[in-house]
Amino acid sequence: MQLKKLVDENRNALHDLKKADEPAPVGNYNLRKEEEEKLLLKLSQQLQKLVLVLDQDNVTTNYAADEEHQKDPQTEDANEEEDESEDEESSEEEDSEEADDDEEDKLLDDPNVKECIAVGNFNAQQEGDLTFTKGEVLLIHDKKADGWWVAENLKGERGLVPRTYLAVHNEDGESQEQTEEHIEVVDETADGTEIKKRTDSHWSAVRRAITENDTVEVLATIGAVPAGFRLSTLFQLLEEGNQFRASYFLQPELTPSQLAFKDLVWNSEKNTIYPRPTRVSLIVTLCSCKMIPLPGVSIQVLSRHVRLCLFDGNRVLSNIHTVRGTWQPKNPQTWTFSPRVTGILPSLLDGDCFVRSNSVSSDIGILFELGITYIRNSTGERGELSCGWAFLKLFTSNGMPVPSKMYELLLNGGTPYERGVEVDPSISRRTGSGVFHQFITLKKQPVLVVKLRSLSAQSKDILNLLPETLIGSMCYIHLLIFYRQILGDALLKDRISMQSTDLICNPILATFPQLVDQPDLMDALRSAWADRERTMKRSEKRDGEFLKSLFVLVYHDSVFPLLQSTFLPDYKWAEEESEASRWKAIADFLKKSRENDGALQYLLSPENTHRAFDISELAYDFLGEVRKNNPGV
């Protein structure tokens, strides 16, 4: 009754809401309002039916109790005591069942638990899936965050299996019996929604449905987001650690023999590192996103962005690069990139990205995931949602590179591991049968417009100085090359012995990877280098050794002191206050550094404080960094 009351209150509040009350312009306001009212009305009707069922059960129970009371009034007190004890026992059983279910889920997600048993039959939906039958024992090799795990059957066949069809395997079969007791049917619909038919009490089923319901399903039910939205797959990978960050791929890689560097070779004739051509070396430009569905008024959007990476249909093969989009209040369904701004364009808004990879996979391509960072107005809960994804294959079936041109990619709903899911299914439901209506519907589908650009000879030479696998912004590519050249000097040119594994005291090598994952600090370094570059002579710009030495001075006078400053808050994604305070601290420091011709006076000032650090934070342990990239070392 409380749930129904809350739904009715929301429906009445929505009915009284007017377009003028919206904080921002909303397209198709009346239509969206009508759809949300229908969803709330449907939910209210379902709750009303549930109340009637529960009331009917209560009436039947009371009627039976009255008959027993009339037959044997002398046993009334004894029956009451038994009822109370039964209620206590049933509540304890329900609590224990919930605790057992939670423990089973935790045990199932434990990476150390490898053997699972199938609780239902599953037929492969696409290439790469593994078909299995109920009761079959599977060996899990990789428990992916999206719910599709890499498993192997007793025949040695491998493939992807859904987590919801699995339970922990015990030798005595206890887990299978428990699973059959609680869950009769487990099915997955086209949009990935899990359907469970419960055998316990009505109220327990409702309570579990509410507490276990996914955040996206809740938002979709109240009409806040379309049904095709999902939790961001690429954001979850970024949150797992640094394995998919640029700082990870920036480190040198050892050869299989572990005796030399694979992607870092010294050219003694030119006194620099050798360029490394790769199979994939191109520039992709994000142009715009069109017809992106708008979220409802119950959530506030903090950031609109595109995350991109190399992908082969199963695994992410590179770092995940993020580009933030801009939009106009008059047309919020269109996102644009690389806007015209005064001064230096922030690297986070730069839609020109370089892409490098030496992968031999025939299915390699670029995965684009459109996302929003949001906060719920009612609860203050933050999250990251995927608004759709697109995949651009880089090679044809004949192994030839795809042509460099403009591509208009239709967005898919769900996760990159789902197929046949629309971003907003309501668009197709409203489509007529005529050709004209279908054409209009096609125009309403969300799309991402990108452009693949071929490289000139000069651009190829520049990109070939970078690591073999990396995606990043074109605006700071010259800074990455400076880092690679200094890395080559330290590891290949100036090292006393190639067998030496001693720590290298070099603050730039030790701290530069931290900068790559903080776009505002990269912009600070770009700005400081641009100021110094304006004062250089032509002959100095052609001197590579002079440029490297000058870059070291600029680095120490700009971003290096900021890394240890107590005035610079920690980097937090899509937090307006944190971003503003960081920009203010960075701008104030750069201004004082320019006025005082360096950062020394700022560092010695008693007004400025810095975090304590030891010498290990300024030393580069290349062997330790390589171990992170190659766990087998």
XYZ file of C-alpha atoms in Angstrom:
633
model
C 0.000 0.000 0.000
C 2.881 2.356 0.740
C 4.421 1.647 -2.672
C 1.089 2.283 -4.412
C 0.623 5.507 -2.470
C 4.072 6.754 -3.524
C 3.402 5.879 -7.178
C 0.032 7.705 -7.084
C 1.684 10.759 -5.534
C 4.311 10.827 -8.278
C 1.604 10.440 -10.940
C -0.396 13.348 -9.513
C 2.729 15.509 -9.283
C 3.586 14.664 -12.888
C 0.019 15.474 -13.998
C 0.261 18.956 -12.420
C 3.716 19.583 -13.925
C 3.854 22.099 -16.763
C 6.434 22.715 -19.455
C 7.305 26.077 -17.904
C 8.361 24.307 -14.687
C 11.215 22.473 -16.425
C 14.719 23.790 -15.561
C 15.854 23.179 -19.162
C 14.074 22.904 -22.547
C 12.612 19.439 -23.226
C 11.722 18.283 -26.732
C 8.352 16.556 -27.346
C 7.305 17.549 -23.831
C 3.655 16.501 -24.018
C 4.494 13.129 -25.572
C 7.202 12.340 -23.003
C 4.896 13.419 -20.168
C 2.112 11.194 -21.488
C 4.456 8.192 -21.738
C 5.697 8.677 -18.164
C 2.076 8.979 -16.900
C 1.216 5.695 -18.670
C 4.195 3.950 -17.056
C 3.202 5.157 -13.586
C -0.444 4.184 -14.170
C 0.615 0.691 -15.276
C 2.806 0.319 -12.197
C -0.057 1.482 -9.958
C -2.434 -1.081 -11.501
C 0.079 -3.889 -10.994
C 0.516 -2.930 -7.343
C -3.284 -2.800 -6.905
C -3.586 -6.354 -8.262
C -0.873 -7.477 -5.894
C -2.703 -5.886 -2.937
C -5.902 -7.767 -3.883
C -3.997 -11.081 -4.033
C -2.413 -10.453 -0.651
C -5.777 -9.432 0.852
C -7.381 -12.585 -0.558
C -4.684 -14.739 1.048
C -5.241 -12.942 4.360
C -9.041 -13.440 4.167
C -8.609 -17.165 3.469
C -6.222 -17.503 6.385
C -8.570 -15.618 8.753
C -11.574 -17.678 7.657
C -9.740 -20.919 8.377
C -8.655 -19.582 11.746
C -12.298 -18.693 12.658
C -13.449 -22.223 11.826
C -10.781 -23.713 14.049
C -11.823 -21.288 16.813
C -15.473 -22.396 16.578
C -14.584 -26.107 16.618
C -12.314 -26.001 19.622
C -12.518 -22.736 21.624
C -10.595 -24.295 24.491
C -7.422 -24.506 22.368
C -7.462 -20.800 21.394
C -4.577 -19.823 23.631
C -2.497 -22.768 22.500
C -3.162 -21.962 18.819
C -2.150 -18.329 19.325
C 1.123 -19.390 20.876
C 1.756 -21.814 18.007
C 0.941 -19.110 15.420
C 3.354 -16.689 17.044
C 6.110 -19.306 17.115
C 5.420 -20.224 13.468
C 5.564 -16.551 12.434
C 8.885 -16.143 14.205
C 10.233 -19.317 12.609
C 9.050 -18.280 9.109
C 10.613 -14.822 9.465
C 13.852 -16.413 10.642
C 13.737 -18.800 7.678
C 13.192 -15.922 5.230
C 16.077 -13.978 6.743
C 18.324 -17.036 6.609
C 17.306 -17.661 2.978
C 18.208 -14.087 2.048
C 21.538 -14.360 3.842
C 22.242 -17.683 2.091
C 21.412 -16.133 -1.307
C 23.754 -13.224 -0.646
C 26.512 -15.611 0.427
C 25.952 -17.725 -2.702
C 26.201 -14.655 -4.954
C 29.404 -13.521 -3.246
C 30.853 -17.028 -3.519
C 29.847 -17.265 -7.189
C 31.567 -13.918 -7.957
C 34.700 -14.938 -6.058
C 37.525 -15.091 -8.669
C 39.025 -18.087 -6.833
C 35.881 -20.191 -7.397
C 36.420 -21.823 -10.788
C 33.962 -24.745 -10.969
C 30.270 -23.952 -11.557
C 27.226 -26.017 -12.402
C 24.523 -25.057 -14.899
C 21.034 -24.550 -13.429
C 19.336 -24.466 -16.832
C 19.772 -25.177 -20.527
C 21.400 -22.503 -22.685
C 21.736 -22.375 -26.475
C 24.398 -20.198 -28.061
C 22.914 -16.899 -29.268
C 25.844 -15.911 -31.488
C 29.334 -16.949 -32.491
C 31.582 -17.258 -29.448
C 28.849 -18.412 -27.024
C 29.046 -21.858 -25.382
C 25.983 -24.139 -25.435
C 25.384 -26.221 -22.286
C 22.682 -28.267 -20.563
C 21.312 -28.261 -17.056
C 23.568 -30.022 -14.545
C 26.698 -29.659 -16.704
C 29.891 -28.730 -14.836
C 31.831 -25.786 -16.336
C 35.318 -24.458 -15.583
C 35.317 -20.637 -15.446
C 38.446 -18.945 -16.817
C 37.422 -15.265 -16.739
C 34.592 -13.642 -14.774
C 33.804 -10.508 -16.776
C 32.001 -7.541 -15.231
C 29.240 -7.534 -17.881
C 27.896 -10.922 -16.691
C 29.204 -12.988 -19.632
C 31.957 -15.300 -18.388
C 34.537 -17.309 -20.332
C 33.922 -20.995 -19.549
C 35.159 -24.424 -20.645
C 33.176 -27.667 -20.651
C 34.455 -31.209 -20.072
C 35.105 -31.611 -23.817
C 37.573 -28.719 -23.778
C 35.253 -26.338 -25.692
C 35.426 -22.692 -24.654
C 32.982 -19.804 -25.017
C 30.932 -17.120 -23.294
C 28.195 -18.147 -20.837
C 25.698 -15.998 -18.874
C 26.343 -15.739 -15.130
C 22.621 -16.061 -14.308
C 22.605 -19.698 -15.494
C 25.360 -20.762 -13.071
C 25.694 -21.788 -9.447
C 28.662 -22.815 -7.343
C 29.447 -26.496 -7.864
C 29.605 -28.677 -4.770
C 30.497 -32.349 -4.929
C 27.358 -33.388 -2.998
C 25.060 -31.441 -5.338
C 23.783 -29.200 -2.561
C 24.022 -26.013 -4.613
C 21.928 -27.482 -7.427
C 19.144 -28.557 -5.066
C 19.052 -25.127 -3.469
C 18.923 -23.443 -6.844
C 16.010 -25.629 -7.981
C 14.156 -24.859 -4.758
C 14.256 -21.096 -5.158
C 14.285 -20.581 -8.932
C 12.073 -22.484 -11.327
C 12.896 -20.739 -14.614
C 15.757 -18.424 -15.563
C 15.361 -16.709 -18.917
C 16.950 -13.733 -20.614
C 14.859 -11.555 -22.878
C 16.146 -9.619 -25.857
C 17.004 -6.584 -23.774
C 18.943 -8.579 -21.170
C 16.276 -8.487 -18.422
C 16.433 -11.483 -16.114
C 13.044 -13.092 -15.323
C 12.738 -15.175 -12.171
C 9.599 -17.080 -11.086
C 9.737 -17.315 -7.309
C 8.220 -20.120 -5.254
C 8.282 -18.319 -1.888
C 5.650 -15.944 -0.453
C 4.185 -13.008 -2.436
C 5.638 -10.298 -0.221
C 9.080 -11.911 -0.203
C 9.054 -11.938 -4.017
C 8.081 -8.261 -4.159
C 10.703 -7.274 -1.595
C 13.438 -9.168 -3.452
C 12.390 -7.675 -6.792
C 12.709 -4.192 -5.333
C 16.015 -4.697 -3.525
C 17.686 -6.739 -6.292
C 16.403 -4.652 -9.219
C 19.106 -3.109 -11.328
C 19.551 0.669 -11.192
C 18.991 1.015 -14.932
C 15.784 -1.035 -14.764
C 14.482 1.234 -12.013
C 15.286 4.349 -14.063
C 13.692 2.811 -17.152
C 10.557 1.807 -15.202
C 9.940 5.362 -13.989
C 10.623 6.695 -17.495
C 13.886 8.453 -16.595
C 15.888 6.697 -19.350
C 15.025 4.628 -22.439
C 14.950 0.845 -22.136
C 18.128 0.458 -24.206
C 20.362 2.315 -21.738
C 22.758 0.222 -19.647
C 25.488 0.693 -17.083
C 28.609 1.817 -18.935
C 30.789 -1.195 -19.767
C 33.936 0.831 -20.502
C 33.558 2.947 -17.351
C 33.412 -0.228 -15.244
C 36.634 -1.426 -16.879
C 38.308 1.895 -16.066
C 37.225 1.585 -12.449
C 38.825 -1.851 -12.078
C 42.363 -0.432 -12.136
C 44.934 1.016 -14.515
C 44.933 -1.892 -16.973
C 42.867 0.075 -19.509
C 44.369 3.531 -18.881
C 46.870 5.359 -21.088
C 49.491 5.311 -18.319
C 49.497 1.488 -18.538
C 50.168 1.374 -22.298
C 52.737 4.170 -22.110
C 55.252 1.909 -20.354
C 57.854 -0.010 -22.406
C 57.237 -3.647 -23.248
C 59.819 -6.418 -23.063
C 60.483 -8.966 -25.794
C 59.551 -12.635 -25.176
C 63.165 -13.336 -24.179
C 62.930 -10.623 -21.484
C 66.372 -9.367 -22.546
C 65.416 -6.269 -24.541
C 62.583 -3.815 -25.074
C 60.101 -4.708 -27.796
C 58.879 -1.209 -28.681
C 61.886 0.871 -27.606
C 65.034 0.504 -29.746
C 67.954 2.950 -29.869
C 69.216 4.464 -33.125
C 72.857 5.351 -32.440
C 73.289 7.095 -35.810
C 70.519 9.634 -35.196
C 70.936 9.608 -31.420
C 67.256 8.906 -30.801
C 64.796 6.012 -30.700
C 63.783 4.107 -33.807
C 60.272 4.752 -35.189
C 57.973 1.711 -34.908
C 55.446 1.268 -37.768
C 52.273 -0.587 -36.792
C 49.437 -2.383 -38.579
C 46.896 0.185 -37.383
C 48.006 3.808 -37.450
C 45.356 6.413 -38.192
C 43.491 9.481 -36.983
C 39.790 9.322 -36.129
C 37.763 12.516 -35.717
C 34.584 12.577 -33.649
C 32.243 14.941 -35.479
C 28.847 14.755 -33.749
C 26.176 12.576 -32.165
C 22.615 13.078 -33.377
C 19.177 12.176 -32.004
C 20.511 10.993 -28.646
C 17.497 10.320 -26.356
C 17.052 12.768 -23.505
C 16.889 11.468 -19.936
C 13.906 12.396 -17.775
C 13.687 15.251 -15.302
C 14.368 12.938 -12.343
C 18.101 12.776 -13.124
C 20.634 15.535 -13.719
C 23.297 14.985 -16.383
C 26.807 15.966 -15.264
C 28.739 14.947 -18.376
C 28.071 13.803 -21.946
C 31.000 11.966 -23.495
C 32.240 9.266 -25.856
C 34.654 6.558 -24.755
C 36.556 4.714 -27.472
C 38.980 1.790 -27.592
C 40.206 -0.976 -29.865
C 37.963 -4.036 -29.721
C 37.779 -7.414 -31.487
C 34.225 -8.328 -30.527
C 35.342 -10.086 -27.357
C 38.242 -8.221 -25.703
C 39.358 -4.623 -25.277
C 42.786 -4.351 -26.939
C 43.921 -0.844 -25.938
C 43.479 1.905 -23.416
C 40.059 3.541 -23.130
C 40.133 7.173 -24.272
C 37.412 9.652 -23.297
C 36.254 12.740 -25.216
C 33.659 15.011 -23.632
C 30.889 16.366 -25.835
C 29.237 19.785 -25.776
C 25.593 20.596 -26.480
C 23.309 23.572 -26.875
C 20.119 24.050 -24.801
C 18.177 24.638 -28.032
C 19.231 21.233 -29.383
C 20.168 18.923 -26.480
C 19.867 15.766 -28.595
C 22.963 16.718 -30.613
C 26.465 16.469 -29.158
C 29.475 18.093 -30.796
C 33.224 17.900 -30.239
C 36.256 20.192 -30.639
C 34.329 23.452 -30.144
C 35.889 26.787 -30.995
C 37.332 28.304 -27.841
C 39.722 31.142 -27.082
C 43.230 30.041 -26.158
C 44.195 26.384 -25.969
C 41.421 23.842 -26.496
C 41.111 21.540 -23.447
C 42.326 18.072 -24.395
C 39.160 16.548 -22.901
C 37.127 18.256 -25.664
C 39.484 17.395 -28.531
C 37.695 15.154 -31.012
C 40.855 14.406 -33.041
C 42.319 11.135 -31.742
C 45.264 9.039 -32.908
C 44.872 5.255 -32.908
C 47.785 2.788 -32.939
C 47.885 -0.988 -32.662
C 49.957 -3.926 -33.899
C 47.246 -6.504 -33.258
C 46.925 -9.172 -35.979
C 43.249 -9.803 -35.249
C 41.117 -9.758 -38.404
C 38.124 -8.499 -36.399
C 39.845 -5.493 -34.841
C 37.911 -2.247 -34.900
C 37.077 0.826 -32.847
C 34.367 0.542 -30.210
C 32.553 3.803 -29.450
C 30.404 3.997 -26.317
C 28.289 7.098 -25.726
C 27.826 7.782 -22.051
C 26.415 10.180 -19.493
C 27.438 10.757 -15.909
C 24.308 11.474 -13.885
C 23.011 12.165 -10.397
C 19.491 11.279 -9.233
C 17.670 14.307 -7.854
C 15.724 12.279 -5.289
C 18.544 10.224 -3.764
C 21.761 11.991 -4.794
C 23.047 8.701 -6.258
C 25.754 9.101 -8.933
C 26.309 6.734 -11.821
C 27.448 6.255 -15.397
C 25.103 5.065 -18.146
C 25.720 3.979 -21.713
C 23.451 5.761 -24.207
C 24.365 3.348 -26.982
C 27.423 1.977 -28.748
C 28.783 1.529 -32.264
C 31.572 -0.587 -33.736
C 33.650 0.421 -36.758
C 35.650 -2.479 -38.195
C 39.046 -1.344 -39.513
C 39.655 -4.135 -42.042
C 37.491 -5.723 -44.722
C 36.957 -9.463 -45.126
C 39.889 -9.445 -47.592
C 42.208 -7.939 -44.986
C 42.328 -4.510 -46.625
C 42.002 -1.331 -44.525
C 38.602 0.335 -44.710
C 38.605 3.582 -46.725
C 39.306 6.924 -45.053
C 36.003 8.799 -45.192
C 33.038 9.994 -43.129
C 31.009 7.275 -41.395
C 27.509 7.624 -39.952
C 27.189 4.785 -37.432
C 23.790 3.700 -36.099
C 23.889 3.254 -32.330
C 22.962 -0.039 -30.670
C 21.348 -0.334 -27.261
C 22.467 -2.576 -24.420
C 26.118 -3.518 -23.928
C 28.670 -4.337 -26.666
C 28.070 -8.022 -25.844
C 24.333 -7.823 -26.601
C 22.755 -7.936 -30.044
C 19.413 -6.752 -31.363
C 18.771 -4.169 -28.621
C 17.524 -0.722 -29.610
C 18.541 2.422 -27.753
C 14.930 3.619 -27.575
C 12.430 0.869 -28.536
C 9.522 3.328 -28.317
C 10.628 4.847 -31.649
C 10.036 1.571 -33.502
C 6.741 0.916 -31.694
C 5.317 4.167 -33.037
C 6.370 3.379 -36.618
C 3.710 2.970 -39.283
C 3.764 0.316 -41.988
C 4.364 2.715 -44.877
C 7.725 3.372 -46.516
C 7.517 7.051 -45.635
C 6.933 6.301 -41.955
C 9.880 3.901 -41.921
C 12.062 6.552 -43.542
C 11.045 9.093 -40.899
C 11.753 6.531 -38.172
C 15.216 5.908 -39.596
C 15.910 9.633 -39.390
C 14.982 9.552 -35.687
C 17.447 6.768 -34.847
C 20.507 7.901 -32.819
C 23.743 8.015 -34.834
C 27.419 8.818 -34.298
C 29.264 10.645 -37.076
C 33.026 9.989 -37.265
C 35.717 10.495 -39.878
C 38.745 8.293 -40.553
C 41.699 10.297 -41.833
C 44.684 8.934 -43.713
C 48.123 9.977 -42.544
C 50.673 12.055 -44.376
C 54.306 10.930 -44.410
C 55.173 13.471 -41.709
C 52.272 12.384 -39.508
C 53.302 8.729 -39.857
C 56.855 9.544 -38.740
C 55.500 11.333 -35.675
C 53.047 8.565 -34.688
C 55.690 5.878 -35.173
C 57.644 7.290 -32.225
C 54.768 6.363 -29.885
C 54.121 2.952 -28.237
C 52.758 0.223 -30.494
C 49.333 0.285 -28.799
C 47.842 3.598 -27.685
C 44.856 5.901 -28.236
C 45.038 9.562 -27.281
C 44.389 13.159 -28.188
C 46.271 14.713 -31.102
C 46.709 17.975 -29.174
C 49.306 16.543 -26.770
C 51.084 14.070 -29.056
C 54.288 16.190 -28.987
C 54.426 15.846 -25.182
C 54.185 12.052 -25.432
C 57.064 12.021 -27.905
C 59.231 14.088 -25.535
C 58.505 11.520 -22.808
C 59.396 8.608 -25.103
C 62.680 10.231 -26.130
C 63.659 10.921 -22.512
C 62.682 7.325 -21.700
C 64.967 6.095 -24.490
C 67.847 8.219 -23.200
C 67.468 6.825 -19.670
C 66.960 3.148 -20.551
C 69.114 2.738 -23.665
C 71.649 5.556 -23.967
C 72.718 6.656 -20.479
C 72.426 3.363 -18.569
C 75.855 2.117 -17.472
C 75.003 -1.504 -18.229
C 72.071 -3.073 -20.056
C 71.967 -5.723 -17.316
C 71.537 -3.084 -14.601
C 68.117 -2.995 -12.923
C 68.867 -0.139 -10.519
C 66.312 2.584 -9.916
C 66.699 5.609 -12.191
C 66.370 8.970 -10.467
C 64.253 10.864 -12.988
C 61.155 12.759 -11.764
C 59.741 13.104 -15.285
C 59.780 9.357 -15.975
C 58.383 8.670 -12.501
C 55.480 11.133 -12.667
C 54.561 11.716 -16.329
C 52.223 8.651 -16.533
C 50.161 10.240 -13.736
C 49.650 13.313 -15.918
C 48.277 11.357 -18.863
C 45.289 10.267 -16.761
C 44.589 13.869 -15.607
C 43.591 15.999 -18.639
C 43.745 19.362 -16.832
C 47.396 18.804 -15.842
C 48.211 17.813 -19.431
C 46.612 21.100 -20.522
C 48.767 22.966 -17.991
C 51.913 21.389 -19.463
C 50.734 22.173 -23.004
C 50.091 25.791 -22.047
C 53.492 26.202 -20.357
C 55.298 24.627 -23.326
C 53.404 26.812 -25.825
C 54.444 29.954 -23.905
C 58.092 28.877 -23.965
C 57.913 27.807 -27.609
C 56.864 31.297 -28.708
C 60.172 32.730 -27.479
C 62.405 30.185 -29.277
C 64.407 30.892 -32.403
C 64.072 28.842 -35.582
C 67.482 27.241 -35.118
C 66.531 26.195 -31.577
C 63.304 24.569 -32.803
C 65.353 22.336 -35.133
C 67.731 21.216 -32.360
C 66.337 18.028 -30.817
C 68.702 17.929 -27.836
C 67.952 21.561 -26.999
C 64.201 20.909 -27.168
C 64.492 17.941 -24.793
C 66.511 19.909 -22.236
C 64.064 22.813 -22.454
C 61.102 20.452 -22.005
C 62.688 19.172 -18.778
C 62.927 22.743 -17.447
C 59.334 23.537 -18.433
C 58.110 20.320 -16.782
C 59.847 21.170 -13.479
C 58.531 24.746 -13.569
C 54.915 23.838 -14.355
C 53.218 20.529 -13.537
C 55.783 18.788 -11.321
C 55.232 21.102 -8.307
C 51.452 20.826 -8.799
C 51.509 17.051 -8.339
C 52.610 17.461 -4.712
C 50.705 20.681 -3.930
C 48.132 20.578 -1.139
C 46.116 23.271 -2.939
C 45.311 20.911 -5.817
C 42.344 18.621 -4.990
C 42.354 15.023 -6.168
C 41.135 14.474 -9.711
C 37.477 13.388 -9.765
C 35.563 12.708 -12.927
C 32.592 14.970 -13.744
C 32.524 16.810 -10.401
C 32.001 20.469 -11.224
C 33.291 21.854 -7.923
C 36.430 19.711 -7.993
C 37.150 20.588 -11.636
C 36.662 24.314 -10.987
C 38.902 24.350 -7.913
C 41.607 22.407 -9.771
C 41.489 24.824 -12.708
C 41.788 27.782 -10.336
C 44.781 26.245 -8.508
C 46.499 25.407 -11.809
C 45.867 28.858 -13.330
C 47.135 30.694 -10.220
C 50.306 28.600 -10.120
C 51.071 29.076 -13.846
C 50.509 32.813 -13.545
C 52.942 33.164 -10.613
C 55.444 30.905 -12.345
C 55.405 33.166 -15.438
C 55.684 36.331 -13.364
C 58.658 34.997 -11.350
C 60.383 33.356 -14.334
C 60.141 29.903 -12.776
C 58.596 27.971 -9.902
C 61.484 28.271 -7.416
C 60.132 31.351 -5.625
C 56.689 29.764 -5.405
C 58.140 26.569 -3.929
C 60.172 28.449 -1.300
C 57.244 30.648 -0.236
C 55.963 29.840 3.299
C 52.373 30.356 2.059
C 52.529 27.236 -0.103
C 52.562 23.741 1.341
C 53.306 20.422 -0.324
C 52.681 16.805 0.538
C 55.522 14.826 2.029
C 57.212 12.359 -0.319
C 60.322 10.188 -0.388
C 62.963 9.510 -3.004
C 61.189 6.376 -4.277
C 58.386 8.551 -5.666
C 60.935 10.390 -7.816
C 62.719 7.256 -9.037
C 61.724 5.274 -12.097
C 61.614 1.511 -11.566
C 61.334 0.327 -15.165
C 61.479 -3.333 -14.171
C 58.573 -2.808 -11.790
C 56.579 -1.011 -14.480
C 57.244 -3.804 -16.968
C 56.006 -6.400 -14.456
C 52.683 -4.554 -14.296
C 52.344 -4.842 -18.059
C 53.574 -8.459 -18.197
C 52.399 -10.467 -15.172
C 54.477 -13.439 -16.279
C 57.775 -11.585 -15.779
